[in-house]
Coordinates of C-alpha atoms in Angstrom, one line a residue:
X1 CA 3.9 1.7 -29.9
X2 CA 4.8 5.5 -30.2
X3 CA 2.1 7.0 -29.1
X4 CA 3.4 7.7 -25.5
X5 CA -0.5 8.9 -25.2
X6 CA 0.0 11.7 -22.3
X7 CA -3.4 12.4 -21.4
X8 CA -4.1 9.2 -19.8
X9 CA -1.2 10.1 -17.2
X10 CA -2.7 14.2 -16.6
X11 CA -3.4 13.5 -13.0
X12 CA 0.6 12.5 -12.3
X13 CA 1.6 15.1 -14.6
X14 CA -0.5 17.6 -12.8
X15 CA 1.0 16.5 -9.3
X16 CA 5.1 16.6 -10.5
X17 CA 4.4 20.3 -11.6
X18 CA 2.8 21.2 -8.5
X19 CA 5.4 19.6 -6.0
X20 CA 8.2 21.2 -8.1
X21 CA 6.1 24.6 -8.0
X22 CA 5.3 23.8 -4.1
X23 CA 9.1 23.6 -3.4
X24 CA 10.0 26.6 -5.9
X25 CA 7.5 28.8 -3.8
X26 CA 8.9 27.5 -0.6
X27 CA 12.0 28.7 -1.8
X28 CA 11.5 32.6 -2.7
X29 CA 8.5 33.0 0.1
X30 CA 9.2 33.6 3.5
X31 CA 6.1 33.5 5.3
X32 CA 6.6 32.1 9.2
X33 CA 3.3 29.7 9.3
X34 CA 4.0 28.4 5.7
X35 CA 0.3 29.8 4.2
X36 CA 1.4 30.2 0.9
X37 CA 3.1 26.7 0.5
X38 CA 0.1 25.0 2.6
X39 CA -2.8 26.3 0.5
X40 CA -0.9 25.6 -2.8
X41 CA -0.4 22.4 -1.7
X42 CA -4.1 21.9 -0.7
X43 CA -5.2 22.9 -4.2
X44 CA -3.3 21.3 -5.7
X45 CA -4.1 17.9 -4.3
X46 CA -7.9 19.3 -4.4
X47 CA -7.0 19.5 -8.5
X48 CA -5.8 16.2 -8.7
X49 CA -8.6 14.7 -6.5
X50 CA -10.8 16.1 -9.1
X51 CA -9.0 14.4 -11.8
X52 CA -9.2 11.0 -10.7
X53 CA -12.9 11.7 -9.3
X54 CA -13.9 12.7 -12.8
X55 CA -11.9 9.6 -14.4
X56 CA -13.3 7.3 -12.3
X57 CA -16.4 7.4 -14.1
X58 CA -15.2 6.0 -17.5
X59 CA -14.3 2.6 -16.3
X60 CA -12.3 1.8 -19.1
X61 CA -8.5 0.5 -19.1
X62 CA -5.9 3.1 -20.7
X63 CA -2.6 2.1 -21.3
X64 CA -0.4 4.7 -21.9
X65 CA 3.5 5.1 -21.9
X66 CA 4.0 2.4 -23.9
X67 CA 2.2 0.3 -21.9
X68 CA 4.5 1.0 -18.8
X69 CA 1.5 2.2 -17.2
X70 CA -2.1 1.7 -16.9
X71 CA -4.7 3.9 -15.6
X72 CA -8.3 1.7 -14.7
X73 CA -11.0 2.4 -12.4
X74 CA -9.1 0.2 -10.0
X75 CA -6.2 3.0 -10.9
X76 CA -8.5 5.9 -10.6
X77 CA -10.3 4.8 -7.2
X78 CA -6.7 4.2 -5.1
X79 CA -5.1 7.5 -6.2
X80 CA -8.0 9.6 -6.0
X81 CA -8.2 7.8 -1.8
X82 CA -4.4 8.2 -1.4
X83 CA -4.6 12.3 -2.5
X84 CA -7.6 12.3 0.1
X85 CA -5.3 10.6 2.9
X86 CA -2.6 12.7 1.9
X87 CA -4.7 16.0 2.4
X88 CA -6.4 15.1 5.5
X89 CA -2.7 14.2 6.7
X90 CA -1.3 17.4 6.0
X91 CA -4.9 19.1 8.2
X92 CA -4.3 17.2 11.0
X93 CA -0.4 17.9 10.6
X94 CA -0.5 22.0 10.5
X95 CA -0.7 22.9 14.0
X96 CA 0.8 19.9 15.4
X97 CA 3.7 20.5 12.9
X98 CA 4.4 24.5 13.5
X99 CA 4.8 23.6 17.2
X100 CA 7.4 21.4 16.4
X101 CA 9.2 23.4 13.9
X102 CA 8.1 21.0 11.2
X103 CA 5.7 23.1 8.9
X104 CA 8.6 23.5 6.1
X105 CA 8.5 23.5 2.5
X106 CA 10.0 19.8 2.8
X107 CA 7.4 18.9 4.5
X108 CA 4.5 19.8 1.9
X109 CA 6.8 19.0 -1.5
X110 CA 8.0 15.6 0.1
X111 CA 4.6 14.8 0.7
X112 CA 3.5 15.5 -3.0
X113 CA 6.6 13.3 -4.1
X114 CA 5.7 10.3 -1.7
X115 CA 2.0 10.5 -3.3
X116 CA 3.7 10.7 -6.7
X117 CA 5.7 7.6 -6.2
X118 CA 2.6 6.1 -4.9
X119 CA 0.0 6.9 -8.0
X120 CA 2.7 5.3 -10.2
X121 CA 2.8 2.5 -8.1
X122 CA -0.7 2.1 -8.1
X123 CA -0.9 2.4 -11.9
X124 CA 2.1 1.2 -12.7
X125 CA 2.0 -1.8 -15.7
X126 CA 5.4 -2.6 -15.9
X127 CA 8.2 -3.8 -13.4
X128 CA 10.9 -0.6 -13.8
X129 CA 7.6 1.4 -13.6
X130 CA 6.4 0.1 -10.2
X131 CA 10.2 0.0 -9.0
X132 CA 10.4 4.2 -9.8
X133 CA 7.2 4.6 -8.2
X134 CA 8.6 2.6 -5.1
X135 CA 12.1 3.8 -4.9
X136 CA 10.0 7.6 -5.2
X137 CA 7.7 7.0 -2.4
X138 CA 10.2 5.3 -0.1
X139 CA 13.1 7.9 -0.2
X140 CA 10.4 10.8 0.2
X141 CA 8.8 8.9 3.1
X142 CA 12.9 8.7 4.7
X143 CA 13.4 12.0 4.6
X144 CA 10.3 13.1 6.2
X145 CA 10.7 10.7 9.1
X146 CA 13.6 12.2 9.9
X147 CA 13.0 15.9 8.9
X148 CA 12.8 16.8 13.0
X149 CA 16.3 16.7 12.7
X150 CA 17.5 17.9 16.3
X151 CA 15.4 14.8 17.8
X152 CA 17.1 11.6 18.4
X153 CA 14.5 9.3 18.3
X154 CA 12.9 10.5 15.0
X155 CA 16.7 10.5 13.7
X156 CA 16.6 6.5 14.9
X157 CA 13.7 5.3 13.7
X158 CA 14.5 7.0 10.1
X159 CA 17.5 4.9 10.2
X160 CA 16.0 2.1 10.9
X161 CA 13.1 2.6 8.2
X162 CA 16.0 2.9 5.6
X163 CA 17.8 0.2 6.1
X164 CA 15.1 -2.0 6.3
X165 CA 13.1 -0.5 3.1
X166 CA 16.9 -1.1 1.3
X167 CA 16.1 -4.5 2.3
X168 CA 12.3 -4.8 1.1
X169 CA 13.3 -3.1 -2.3
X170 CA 16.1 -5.4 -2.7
X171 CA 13.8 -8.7 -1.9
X172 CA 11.3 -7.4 -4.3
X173 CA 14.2 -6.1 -7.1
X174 CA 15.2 -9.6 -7.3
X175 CA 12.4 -11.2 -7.5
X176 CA 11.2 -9.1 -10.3
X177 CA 14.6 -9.6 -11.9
X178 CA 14.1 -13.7 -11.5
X179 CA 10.7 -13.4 -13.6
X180 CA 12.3 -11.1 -16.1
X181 CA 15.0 -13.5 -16.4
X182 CA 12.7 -16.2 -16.8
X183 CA 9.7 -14.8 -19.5
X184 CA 12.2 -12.9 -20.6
X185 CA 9.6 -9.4 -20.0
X186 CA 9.4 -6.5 -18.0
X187 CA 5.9 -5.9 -19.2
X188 CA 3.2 -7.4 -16.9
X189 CA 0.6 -8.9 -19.8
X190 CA 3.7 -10.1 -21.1
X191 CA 4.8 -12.0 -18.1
X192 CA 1.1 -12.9 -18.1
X193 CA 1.2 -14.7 -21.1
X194 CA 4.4 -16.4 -20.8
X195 CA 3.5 -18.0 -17.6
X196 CA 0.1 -19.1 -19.3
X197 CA 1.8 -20.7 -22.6
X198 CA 3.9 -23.1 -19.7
X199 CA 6.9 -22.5 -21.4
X200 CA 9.7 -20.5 -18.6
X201 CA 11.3 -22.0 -16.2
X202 CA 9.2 -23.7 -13.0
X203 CA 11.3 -23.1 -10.6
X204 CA 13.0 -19.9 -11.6
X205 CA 9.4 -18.6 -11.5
X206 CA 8.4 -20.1 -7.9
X207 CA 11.7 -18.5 -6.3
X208 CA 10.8 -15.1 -7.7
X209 CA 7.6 -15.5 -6.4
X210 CA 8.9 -16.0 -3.0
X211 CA 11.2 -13.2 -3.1
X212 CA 8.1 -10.8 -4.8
X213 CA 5.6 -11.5 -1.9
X214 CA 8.5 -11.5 0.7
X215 CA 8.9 -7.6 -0.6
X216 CA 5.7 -6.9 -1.0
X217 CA 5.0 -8.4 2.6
X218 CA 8.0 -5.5 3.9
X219 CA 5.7 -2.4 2.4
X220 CA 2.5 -4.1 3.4
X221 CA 4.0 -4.7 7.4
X222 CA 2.9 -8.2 7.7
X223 CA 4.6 -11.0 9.9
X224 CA 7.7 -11.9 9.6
X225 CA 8.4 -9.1 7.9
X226 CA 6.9 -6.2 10.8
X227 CA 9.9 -5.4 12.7
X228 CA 10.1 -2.6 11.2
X229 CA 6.9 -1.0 11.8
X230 CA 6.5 -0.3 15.4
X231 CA 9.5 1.2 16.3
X232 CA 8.8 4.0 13.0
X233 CA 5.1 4.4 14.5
X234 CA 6.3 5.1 17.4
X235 CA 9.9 7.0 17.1
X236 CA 8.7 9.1 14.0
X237 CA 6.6 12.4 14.6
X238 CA 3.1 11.9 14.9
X239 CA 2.3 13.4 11.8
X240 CA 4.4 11.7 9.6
X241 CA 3.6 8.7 10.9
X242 CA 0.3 9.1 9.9
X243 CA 1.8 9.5 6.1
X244 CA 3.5 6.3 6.3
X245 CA 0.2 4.5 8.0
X246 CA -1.8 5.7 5.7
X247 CA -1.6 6.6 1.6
X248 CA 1.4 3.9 1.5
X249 CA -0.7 0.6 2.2
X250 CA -3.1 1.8 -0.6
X251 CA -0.1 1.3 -2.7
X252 CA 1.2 -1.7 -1.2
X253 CA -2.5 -3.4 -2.0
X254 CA -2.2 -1.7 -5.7
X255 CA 0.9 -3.3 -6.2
X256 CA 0.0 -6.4 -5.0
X257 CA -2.7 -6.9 -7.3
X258 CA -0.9 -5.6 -10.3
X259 CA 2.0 -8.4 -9.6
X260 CA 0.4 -11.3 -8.2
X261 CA -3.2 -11.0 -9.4
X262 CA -2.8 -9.5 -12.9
X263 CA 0.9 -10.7 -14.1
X264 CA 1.2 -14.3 -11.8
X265 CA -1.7 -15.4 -11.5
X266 CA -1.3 -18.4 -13.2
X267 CA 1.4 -19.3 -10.1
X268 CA -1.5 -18.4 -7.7
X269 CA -1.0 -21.8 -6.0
X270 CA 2.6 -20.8 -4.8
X271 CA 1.6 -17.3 -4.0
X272 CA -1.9 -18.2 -2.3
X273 CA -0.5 -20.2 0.5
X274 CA 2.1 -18.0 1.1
X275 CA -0.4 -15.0 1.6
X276 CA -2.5 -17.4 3.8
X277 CA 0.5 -18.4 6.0
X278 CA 1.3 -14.8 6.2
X279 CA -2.2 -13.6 7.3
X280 CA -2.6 -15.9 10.0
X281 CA 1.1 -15.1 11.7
X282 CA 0.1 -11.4 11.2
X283 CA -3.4 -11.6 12.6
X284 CA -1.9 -13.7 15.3
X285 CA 1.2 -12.1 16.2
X286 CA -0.1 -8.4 15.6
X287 CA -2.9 -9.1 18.2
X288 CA -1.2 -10.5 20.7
X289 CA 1.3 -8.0 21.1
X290 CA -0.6 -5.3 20.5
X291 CA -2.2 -6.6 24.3
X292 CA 1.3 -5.5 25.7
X293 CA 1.7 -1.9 24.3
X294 CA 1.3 0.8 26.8
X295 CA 2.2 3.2 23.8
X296 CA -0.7 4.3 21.4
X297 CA 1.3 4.6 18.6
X298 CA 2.7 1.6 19.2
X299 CA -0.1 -0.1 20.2
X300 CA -1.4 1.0 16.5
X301 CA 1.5 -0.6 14.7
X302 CA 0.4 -3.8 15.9
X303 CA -3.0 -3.2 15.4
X304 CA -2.0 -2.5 11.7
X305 CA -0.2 -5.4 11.3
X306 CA -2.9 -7.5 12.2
X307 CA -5.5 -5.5 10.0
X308 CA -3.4 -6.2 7.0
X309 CA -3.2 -9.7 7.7
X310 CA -6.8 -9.7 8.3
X311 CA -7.0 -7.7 4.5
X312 CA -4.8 -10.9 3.0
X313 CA -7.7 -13.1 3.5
X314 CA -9.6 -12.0 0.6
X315 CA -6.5 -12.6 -1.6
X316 CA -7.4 -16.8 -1.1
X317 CA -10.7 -17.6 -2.3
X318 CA -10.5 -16.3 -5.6
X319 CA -7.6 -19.1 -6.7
X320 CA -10.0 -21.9 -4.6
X321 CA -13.1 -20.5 -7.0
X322 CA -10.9 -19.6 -9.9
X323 CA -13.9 -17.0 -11.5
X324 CA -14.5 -13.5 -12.0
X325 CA -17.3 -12.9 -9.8
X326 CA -15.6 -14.2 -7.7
X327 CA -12.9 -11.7 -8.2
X328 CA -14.7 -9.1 -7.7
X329 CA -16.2 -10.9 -4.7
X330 CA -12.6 -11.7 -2.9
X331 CA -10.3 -8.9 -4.1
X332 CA -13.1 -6.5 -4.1
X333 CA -13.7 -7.1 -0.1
X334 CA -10.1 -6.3 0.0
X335 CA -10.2 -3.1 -1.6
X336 CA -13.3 -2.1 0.7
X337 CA -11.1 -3.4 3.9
X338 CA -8.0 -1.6 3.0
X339 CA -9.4 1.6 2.4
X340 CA -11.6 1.6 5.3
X341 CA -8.6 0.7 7.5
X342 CA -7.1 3.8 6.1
X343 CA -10.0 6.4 6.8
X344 CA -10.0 5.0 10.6
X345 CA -6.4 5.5 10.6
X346 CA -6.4 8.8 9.6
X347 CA -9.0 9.6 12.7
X348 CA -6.8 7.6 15.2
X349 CA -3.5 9.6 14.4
X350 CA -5.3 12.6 13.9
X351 CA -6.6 13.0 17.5
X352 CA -3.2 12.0 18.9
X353 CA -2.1 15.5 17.1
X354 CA -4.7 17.1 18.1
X355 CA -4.0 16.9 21.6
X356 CA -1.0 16.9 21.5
X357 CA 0.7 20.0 22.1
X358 CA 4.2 21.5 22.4
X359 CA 6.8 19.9 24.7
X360 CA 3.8 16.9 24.9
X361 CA 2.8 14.1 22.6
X362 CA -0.3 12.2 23.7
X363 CA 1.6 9.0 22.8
X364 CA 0.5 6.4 25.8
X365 CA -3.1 5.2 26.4
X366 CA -2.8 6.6 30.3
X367 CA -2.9 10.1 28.1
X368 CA -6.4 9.4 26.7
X369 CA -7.5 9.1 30.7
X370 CA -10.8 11.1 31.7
X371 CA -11.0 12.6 28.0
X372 CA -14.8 12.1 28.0
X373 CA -14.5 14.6 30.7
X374 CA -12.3 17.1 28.9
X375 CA -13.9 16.8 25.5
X376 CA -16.9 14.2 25.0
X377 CA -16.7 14.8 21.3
X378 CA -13.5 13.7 20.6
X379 CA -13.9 10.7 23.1
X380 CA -16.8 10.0 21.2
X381 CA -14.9 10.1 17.7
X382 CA -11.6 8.0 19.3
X383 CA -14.6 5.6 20.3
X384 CA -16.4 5.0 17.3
X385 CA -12.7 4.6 15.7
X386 CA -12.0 2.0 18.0
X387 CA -15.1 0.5 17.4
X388 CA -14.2 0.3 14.0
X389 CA -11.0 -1.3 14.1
X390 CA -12.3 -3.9 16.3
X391 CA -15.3 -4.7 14.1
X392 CA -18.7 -3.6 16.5
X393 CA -21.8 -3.0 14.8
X394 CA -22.4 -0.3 13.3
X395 CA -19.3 1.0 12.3
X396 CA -17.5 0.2 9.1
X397 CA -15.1 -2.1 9.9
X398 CA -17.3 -4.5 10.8
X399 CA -19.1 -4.8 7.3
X400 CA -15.5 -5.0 5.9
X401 CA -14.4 -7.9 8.1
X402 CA -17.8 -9.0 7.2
X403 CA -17.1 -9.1 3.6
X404 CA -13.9 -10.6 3.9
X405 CA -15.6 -13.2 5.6
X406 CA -18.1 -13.6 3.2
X407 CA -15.6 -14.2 0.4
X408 CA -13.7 -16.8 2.3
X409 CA -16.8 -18.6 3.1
X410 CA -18.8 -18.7 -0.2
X411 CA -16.0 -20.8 -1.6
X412 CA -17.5 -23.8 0.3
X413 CA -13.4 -24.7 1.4
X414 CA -13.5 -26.4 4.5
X415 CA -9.9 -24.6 5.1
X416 CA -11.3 -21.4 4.3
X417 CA -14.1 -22.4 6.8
X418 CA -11.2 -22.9 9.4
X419 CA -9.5 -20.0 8.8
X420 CA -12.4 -17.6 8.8
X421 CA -12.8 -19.2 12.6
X422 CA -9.3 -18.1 13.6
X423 CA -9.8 -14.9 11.9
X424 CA -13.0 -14.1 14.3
X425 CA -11.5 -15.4 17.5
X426 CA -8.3 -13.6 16.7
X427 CA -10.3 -10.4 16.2
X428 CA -11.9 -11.1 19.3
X429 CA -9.1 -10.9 21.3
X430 CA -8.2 -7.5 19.4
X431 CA -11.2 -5.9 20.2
X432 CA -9.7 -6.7 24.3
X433 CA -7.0 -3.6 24.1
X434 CA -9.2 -2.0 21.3
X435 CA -12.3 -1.7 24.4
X436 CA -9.6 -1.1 26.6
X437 CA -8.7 2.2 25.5
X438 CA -12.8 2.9 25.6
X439 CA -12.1 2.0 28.8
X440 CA -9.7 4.5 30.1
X441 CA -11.2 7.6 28.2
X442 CA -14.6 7.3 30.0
X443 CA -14.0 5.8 33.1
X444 CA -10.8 6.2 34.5
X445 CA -10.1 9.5 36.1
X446 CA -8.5 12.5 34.1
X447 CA -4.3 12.6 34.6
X448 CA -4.3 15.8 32.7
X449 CA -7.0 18.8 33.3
X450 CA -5.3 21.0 30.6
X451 CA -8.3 21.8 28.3
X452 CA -8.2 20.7 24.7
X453 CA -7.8 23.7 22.2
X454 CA -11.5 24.3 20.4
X455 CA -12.4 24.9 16.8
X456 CA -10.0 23.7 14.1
X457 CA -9.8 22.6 10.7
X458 CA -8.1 19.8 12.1
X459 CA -11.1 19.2 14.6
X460 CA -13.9 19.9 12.0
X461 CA -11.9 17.0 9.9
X462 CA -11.8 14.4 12.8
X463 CA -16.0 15.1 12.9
X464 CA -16.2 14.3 9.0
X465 CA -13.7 11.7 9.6
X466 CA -15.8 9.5 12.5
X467 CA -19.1 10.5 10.8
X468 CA -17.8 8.8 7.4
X469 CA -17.4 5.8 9.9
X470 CA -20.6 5.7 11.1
X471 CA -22.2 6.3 7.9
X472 CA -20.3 3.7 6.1
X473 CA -21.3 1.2 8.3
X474 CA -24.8 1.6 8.0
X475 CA -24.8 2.7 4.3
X476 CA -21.9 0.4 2.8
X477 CA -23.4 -0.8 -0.4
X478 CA -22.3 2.0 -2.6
X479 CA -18.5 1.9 -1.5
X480 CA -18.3 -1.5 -1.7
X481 CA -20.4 -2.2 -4.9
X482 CA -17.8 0.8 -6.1
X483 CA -14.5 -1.5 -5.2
X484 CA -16.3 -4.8 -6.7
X485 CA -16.8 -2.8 -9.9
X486 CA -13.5 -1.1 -10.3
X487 CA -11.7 -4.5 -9.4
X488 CA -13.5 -6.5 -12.0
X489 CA -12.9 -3.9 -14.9
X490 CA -9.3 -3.7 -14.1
X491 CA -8.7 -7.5 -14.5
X492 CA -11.0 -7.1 -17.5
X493 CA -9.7 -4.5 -18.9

């Protein structure tokens, strides 16, 4: 193919200009706040929001770049939800940032990069394609860990993020460099065809596998393959940490479907029961220990960890049904679950900024003490987030644990069966520090009488943010009907 066909890629064109523009302005505009950069930045991600919002509604499979990359409603619905993340992230981020000496051009044009690196991951169609997108979003995501430069903690857990990611992207490097080896493609149909037609080597194939899902289980922060997530939660400024909890594991799922789903599925009896033995030690392990923390953000990173595990689940019954509905059934309840995860994340993070203020950071549960007295609205939004993550009625994560049970069920598996009975009675014993945190905002006695700061964008934005929640829960149809359609025309397509 020559046609490099450059209008199927507009929306990532669109955001490389801007983040070069963003850090050009930066540059030549003094400004002490950072206005001038902030808004740019916020149009700009409103432009390419718009993009994908009104590409989303074609449905068909482009494939552009020679085929390196592929832009689908699958594509279409991650990227226009990571730019969303991204520019509620960078709301929530502005005052908490300018106390800190954080609002810097860096912090807007690194931000742009990292969701750069993660739209090509999420439409990437061939191997070096979803590497560059990787490699993109990781070192962007380094640098802004440690862009509080004079604080030592931040400085740590930036070093401890690198070396670890170095690790994940050399797992996952490999692997892909095992299946090249042995189809002898970089080009994921290809690779999808070879491993149909029998004819590459078994067990080359099988040890790349293991390597690919032990990388992808690095970015996704599932068991054994966590260590790394707490201590950036909690050492990295709150505001970045939001970046890495959030936009990233829309990426991580992306990626996971373009490798294993769309290019190896035909190996989906190696990778199924690795992805089943990782869910379980995630849901297990990420529970448990998340009963320990005293740290919120902490306390979060485990409760991550165990919601990805959680979002594995639907990954196993499509191989035990092995059809399309199915598919869209399984992988679709996925797609609802991690995006949902993120838009509570964003809420949880979000009101640890916002009241936090300078020379404090509302980082332990004990800080959340008496808030119902201080502010009932925001107890009332950290409540109905909570809620969420631990799957009460009638918030959204319930329907999306819901679904994911659903999936695993319908397949009529008595080991699905089982395992949809862990799942529950581990979530049960999340919701314990989940309700615990209820807990302490409305009946334990305020530690703290300093008044939280009114009005806000950042405060209108946690509003929206619990009221999508709500509303989700109650009204989930479209959203998830949405994420069943997009994942069945992308494997289509």
């Amino acid at each position: 193919m020559t046609d490099l066909n450059w209008i199927a890629v507009t929306p990532e064109i669109v955001l490389l200009a801007m983040a070069c523009l963003v850090a050009l302005v930066d540059l030549f505009v003094t400004c002490p706040q950072r206005k001038p950069t902030y808004y740019l930045t916020m149009l700009s991600l409103a432009g390419v929001a718009g993009l994908h919002l009104q590409a989303l509604d074609s449905g068909a499979s482009v494939y552009a770049m020679q085929q390196m990359v592929v832009t689908d409603a699958m594509g279409h619905l991650l990227s226009l939800c990571a730019t969303l993340a991204v520019m509620g992230s960078l709301v929530y981020a502005q005052t908490y940032a300018a106390s800190r000496e954080m609002l810097k051009g860096e912090l807007f044009s690194l931000s742009m990069f990292a969701l750069l690196g993660i739209s090509i991951m999420i439409i990437g169609n061939n191997f070096l394609a979803i590497y560059l997108g990787l490699e993109l979003m990781s070192l962007s995501l380094y640098a802004l860990v440690a862009l509080r430069r004079d604080h030592a903690q931040s400085t740590e857990a930036a070093m401890k993020y690198f070396v670890l990611g170095a690790l994940a992207s050399g797992f996952l490097l490999y692997g892909l460099s095992m299946m090249y080896g042995a189809t002898g493609s970089l080009d994921i149909g290809e690779v999808y065809k070879a491993t149909l037609a029998g004819t590459a080597n078994k067990q080359v194939l099988v040890f790349g596998v293991v390597f690919i899902v032990a990388g992808l289980a690095f970015k996704l922060g599932v068991v054994p393959f966590h260590m790394w997530v707490p201590d950036v939660y909690q050492g990295a400024p709150t505001a970045i940490t939001l970046m890495v909890a959030g936009a990233p594991k829309l990426a991580a799922f992306a990626i996971t479907i373009r490798l294993l789903v769309e290019g190896l599925i035909n190996l989906a009896t190696d990778w199924q029961q690795m992805l089943l033995i990782l869910a379980v030690a995630s849901m297990t392990i990420g529970n448990l220990a998340a009963i320990a923390q005293t740290n919120l953000k902490r306390m979060l990173a485990y409760s991550g960890i165990a919601q990805l595990g959680f979002m594995l689940l639907g990954f196993v019954p499509t191989v035990v049904a092995g059809n399309t509905v199915s598919a869209g059934n399984g992988y679709g309840s996925s797609l609802f679950y991690v995006l949902t995860y993120v838009l509570t994340t964003l809420g949880t993070f979000g009101l640890i900024m916002i009241l936090s203020r300078p020379g404090f950071e509302s980082e332990q549960v004990s800080d959340l003490a008496g808030l119902n007295k201080r502010s009932p609205v925001l107890a009332g939004a950290m409540a109905v987030f909570m809620f969420s993550l631990a799957g009460i009625p009638p918030t959204v994560g319930f329907y999306a644990k819901l679904a994911v049970l659903q999936a695993l069920v319908t397949t009529n598996s008595p080991l699905l069966l089982q395992i949809s009975i862990v799942a529950v009675l581990l979530s049960l014993i999340g919701a314990f520090y989940y309700l615990r945190v209820v807990k302490v905002m409305y009946f334990d006695e305020p530690t703290d009488a300093t008044p939280v700061a009114e009005g806000g964008a950042a405060r209108a934005l946690l509003s929206v943010n619990a009221l999508a929640v709500l509303v989700l829960g109650i009204l989930p149809g479209g959203l998830m009907a949405l994420c069943a359609r997009a994942i069945t025309q992308s494997l289509a397509g």
